């Protein structure tokens, strides 16, 4: 559907530019837009590289393991049925750490691995009734993790700071406090929602 919308907008622009004799203006706007997109991609690639490197340093230095141990009580409380030795906990901790730092792209691989581990846990629980079939229904843990991931508590919204810096903001980091407050509220509501639904 979105492809049709973009096609209609593009064709409408070409038609009206041709009709009013402004094709040169449209061409110039297209070229400026392409140039702006390339510049933004280069800047965001640099931001991604910087923070991914910092994340990797955290992994190698054991900082991420320390973070995982610190939030282990929280993970146990949020996922009470999850086995103590489940590898899903490590991936959930890594995903939370990346999200808190505003590294959505770094959080994605850990999030996918966490989902795979949570699926294995659920398949283990339902092994007798599945009869070799793959589970197709999301467990409480999978739903909770997905909602927690979407609410995404962030201390440093790296993406937004990068965009604001690119487009000439006087103070690109001014969004940090509002971002913390907004994502803290959304995360609290997400946790409350999950706990209510789990009791049902």
Tab-separated table of C-alpha atoms in Angstrom:
chain	number	residue	atom	x	y	z
A	1	UNK	CA	0.000	0.000	0.000
A	2	UNK	CA	2.779	2.433	0.935
A	3	UNK	CA	4.396	1.815	-2.478
A	4	UNK	CA	1.216	2.995	-4.191
A	5	UNK	CA	1.062	6.120	-2.018
A	6	UNK	CA	4.691	7.042	-2.801
A	7	UNK	CA	4.135	6.340	-6.508
A	8	UNK	CA	1.047	8.582	-6.590
A	9	UNK	CA	2.910	11.395	-4.794
A	10	UNK	CA	5.889	11.128	-7.135
A	11	UNK	CA	3.810	11.011	-10.312
A	12	UNK	CA	1.625	13.890	-9.083
A	13	UNK	CA	4.736	15.987	-8.440
A	14	UNK	CA	6.117	15.266	-11.921
A	15	UNK	CA	2.764	15.994	-13.551
A	16	UNK	CA	2.194	19.342	-11.794
A	17	UNK	CA	5.822	20.407	-12.274
A	18	UNK	CA	5.497	19.714	-15.998
A	19	UNK	CA	2.111	21.425	-16.178
A	20	UNK	CA	3.337	24.623	-14.478
A	21	UNK	CA	6.756	24.601	-16.154
A	22	UNK	CA	8.706	24.018	-12.936
A	23	UNK	CA	10.549	20.856	-13.945
A	24	UNK	CA	13.928	22.460	-13.250
A	25	UNK	CA	12.839	23.312	-9.683
A	26	UNK	CA	11.661	19.736	-9.139
A	27	UNK	CA	14.936	18.319	-10.489
A	28	UNK	CA	16.931	20.594	-8.221
A	29	UNK	CA	14.816	19.560	-5.210
A	30	UNK	CA	15.332	15.867	-6.049
A	31	UNK	CA	19.097	16.295	-6.286
A	32	UNK	CA	19.226	18.317	-3.037
A	33	UNK	CA	17.153	15.635	-1.294
A	34	UNK	CA	19.457	12.865	-2.531
A	35	UNK	CA	22.515	14.817	-1.381
A	36	UNK	CA	20.955	15.422	2.043
A	37	UNK	CA	20.103	11.717	2.402
A	38	UNK	CA	23.690	10.670	1.599
A	39	UNK	CA	25.124	13.204	4.081
A	40	UNK	CA	22.740	12.008	6.798
A	41	UNK	CA	23.639	8.358	6.134
A	42	UNK	CA	27.364	9.136	6.455
A	43	UNK	CA	26.861	11.005	9.743
A	44	UNK	CA	24.597	8.301	11.197
A	45	UNK	CA	27.076	5.596	10.094
A	46	UNK	CA	29.741	7.430	12.105
A	47	UNK	CA	27.430	7.644	15.142
A	48	UNK	CA	26.551	3.946	14.815
A	49	UNK	CA	30.233	3.019	14.501
A	50	UNK	CA	31.182	5.061	17.563
A	51	UNK	CA	28.503	3.663	19.868
A	52	UNK	CA	28.798	0.105	18.545
A	53	UNK	CA	32.521	0.338	19.314
A	54	UNK	CA	31.751	1.563	22.823
A	55	UNK	CA	29.294	-1.339	23.203
A	56	UNK	CA	31.976	-3.791	22.065
A	57	UNK	CA	34.428	-2.326	24.600
A	58	UNK	CA	31.756	-2.867	27.247
A	59	UNK	CA	31.422	-6.523	26.209
A	60	UNK	CA	35.184	-7.161	26.126
A	61	UNK	CA	35.822	-5.387	29.438
A	62	UNK	CA	33.124	-7.370	31.223
A	63	UNK	CA	31.022	-4.261	31.844
A	64	UNK	CA	28.024	-5.837	30.113
A	65	UNK	CA	28.319	-8.967	32.281
A	66	UNK	CA	28.403	-6.733	35.357
A	67	UNK	CA	25.297	-4.908	34.101
A	68	UNK	CA	23.579	-8.263	33.480
A	69	UNK	CA	24.302	-9.346	37.069
A	70	UNK	CA	23.028	-6.040	38.436
A	71	UNK	CA	19.694	-6.290	36.620
A	72	UNK	CA	19.329	-10.056	37.213
A	73	UNK	CA	16.870	-9.512	40.125
A	74	UNK	CA	14.775	-7.276	37.860
A	75	UNK	CA	14.809	-9.907	35.071
A	76	UNK	CA	13.852	-12.630	37.582
A	77	UNK	CA	10.962	-10.482	38.800
A	78	UNK	CA	9.794	-9.606	35.297
A	79	UNK	CA	10.177	-13.179	33.979
A	80	UNK	CA	9.361	-15.335	37.030
A	81	UNK	CA	8.874	-18.566	35.049
A	82	UNK	CA	12.204	-18.280	33.228
A	83	UNK	CA	14.748	-20.936	34.339
A	84	UNK	CA	17.648	-19.528	36.379
A	85	UNK	CA	20.265	-20.850	33.958
A	86	UNK	CA	18.508	-19.759	30.755
A	87	UNK	CA	20.730	-18.026	28.190
A	88	UNK	CA	17.778	-15.798	27.364
A	89	UNK	CA	18.676	-13.739	30.446
A	90	UNK	CA	22.060	-12.759	28.976
A	91	UNK	CA	20.468	-11.665	25.712
A	92	UNK	CA	17.683	-9.782	27.502
A	93	UNK	CA	20.314	-7.933	29.585
A	94	UNK	CA	22.341	-7.095	26.452
A	95	UNK	CA	19.197	-5.863	24.714
A	96	UNK	CA	18.248	-3.682	27.702
A	97	UNK	CA	21.771	-2.240	27.900
A	98	UNK	CA	21.752	-1.343	24.205
A	99	UNK	CA	18.287	0.216	24.431
A	100	UNK	CA	19.224	2.255	27.504
A	101	UNK	CA	22.167	3.688	25.555
A	102	UNK	CA	19.845	4.442	22.622
A	103	UNK	CA	21.521	1.861	20.369
A	104	UNK	CA	18.461	0.334	18.726
A	105	UNK	CA	20.576	-1.224	15.965
A	106	UNK	CA	22.831	-2.913	18.548
A	107	UNK	CA	19.800	-4.086	20.538
A	108	UNK	CA	18.236	-5.919	17.586
A	109	UNK	CA	20.635	-8.923	17.348
A	110	UNK	CA	20.449	-9.492	21.125
A	111	UNK	CA	16.654	-9.162	20.949
A	112	UNK	CA	16.370	-11.782	18.200
A	113	UNK	CA	18.629	-14.181	20.106
A	114	UNK	CA	16.591	-13.614	23.276
A	115	UNK	CA	13.402	-14.459	21.383
A	116	UNK	CA	14.963	-17.666	20.043
A	117	UNK	CA	15.988	-18.714	23.556
A	118	UNK	CA	12.543	-17.855	24.948
A	119	UNK	CA	10.986	-19.944	22.190
A	120	UNK	CA	13.223	-22.903	23.138
A	121	UNK	CA	12.130	-22.544	26.774
A	122	UNK	CA	8.459	-22.587	25.769
A	123	UNK	CA	8.978	-25.565	23.446
A	124	UNK	CA	10.643	-27.405	26.340
A	125	UNK	CA	7.611	-26.735	28.533
A	126	UNK	CA	5.148	-27.952	25.909
A	127	UNK	CA	7.246	-30.801	24.507
A	128	UNK	CA	4.749	-33.489	25.410
A	129	UNK	CA	1.805	-31.758	23.733
A	130	UNK	CA	3.682	-30.457	20.674
A	131	UNK	CA	4.655	-33.916	19.310
A	132	UNK	CA	7.647	-32.548	17.397
A	133	UNK	CA	5.831	-29.531	15.970
A	134	UNK	CA	7.347	-26.051	16.232
A	135	UNK	CA	5.608	-23.690	18.628
A	136	UNK	CA	3.657	-20.932	16.883
A	137	UNK	CA	2.092	-19.182	19.895
A	138	UNK	CA	4.046	-16.538	21.800
A	139	UNK	CA	4.575	-17.261	25.496
A	140	UNK	CA	4.038	-14.754	28.320
A	141	UNK	CA	7.808	-14.219	28.450
A	142	UNK	CA	8.022	-13.548	24.709
A	143	UNK	CA	5.164	-11.031	24.862
A	144	UNK	CA	6.642	-9.348	27.944
A	145	UNK	CA	10.063	-9.050	26.340
A	146	UNK	CA	8.575	-7.652	23.124
A	147	UNK	CA	6.564	-5.013	25.004
A	148	UNK	CA	9.570	-4.116	27.185
A	149	UNK	CA	11.715	-3.790	24.057
A	150	UNK	CA	9.163	-1.551	22.328
A	151	UNK	CA	8.820	0.746	25.368
A	152	UNK	CA	12.637	1.116	25.243
A	153	UNK	CA	13.926	3.031	28.278
A	154	UNK	CA	16.688	5.341	26.963
A	155	UNK	CA	19.233	7.422	28.852
A	156	UNK	CA	21.029	8.644	25.716
A	157	UNK	CA	18.836	8.914	22.575
A	158	UNK	CA	21.788	8.667	20.194
A	159	UNK	CA	19.699	8.678	16.995
A	160	UNK	CA	17.801	11.838	17.852
A	161	UNK	CA	20.949	13.630	19.015
A	162	UNK	CA	22.610	12.685	15.708
A	163	UNK	CA	19.656	13.995	13.667
A	164	UNK	CA	19.459	17.232	15.646
A	165	UNK	CA	23.184	17.778	15.272
A	166	UNK	CA	22.976	17.218	11.506
A	167	UNK	CA	20.160	19.729	11.086
A	168	UNK	CA	21.821	22.559	13.002
A	169	UNK	CA	20.283	22.337	16.472
A	170	UNK	CA	21.914	24.763	18.924
A	171	UNK	CA	21.751	22.138	21.680
A	172	UNK	CA	21.372	18.623	20.184
A	173	UNK	CA	21.507	16.982	23.619
A	174	UNK	CA	18.539	18.998	24.960
A	175	UNK	CA	16.290	15.987	24.295
A	176	UNK	CA	18.054	13.787	26.867
A	177	UNK	CA	15.957	14.747	29.937
A	178	UNK	CA	12.575	14.723	28.112
A	179	UNK	CA	13.628	11.437	26.479
A	180	UNK	CA	14.461	9.849	29.836
A	181	UNK	CA	11.149	10.980	31.332
A	182	UNK	CA	9.071	9.860	28.342
A	183	UNK	CA	10.734	6.439	27.980
A	184	UNK	CA	10.735	5.877	31.760
A	185	UNK	CA	6.975	6.460	31.803
A	186	UNK	CA	6.406	4.218	28.756
A	187	UNK	CA	8.542	1.451	30.312
A	188	UNK	CA	6.691	1.667	33.643
A	189	UNK	CA	3.345	1.444	31.828
A	190	UNK	CA	4.638	-1.496	29.757
A	191	UNK	CA	5.733	-3.390	32.885
A	192	UNK	CA	2.422	-2.658	34.627
A	193	UNK	CA	0.480	-3.853	31.575
A	194	UNK	CA	2.538	-7.069	31.371
A	195	UNK	CA	2.087	-7.849	35.061
A	196	UNK	CA	-1.691	-7.330	34.834
A	197	UNK	CA	-1.954	-9.525	31.723
A	198	UNK	CA	0.203	-12.261	33.288
A	199	UNK	CA	-2.124	-12.475	36.284
A	200	UNK	CA	-5.047	-12.998	33.908
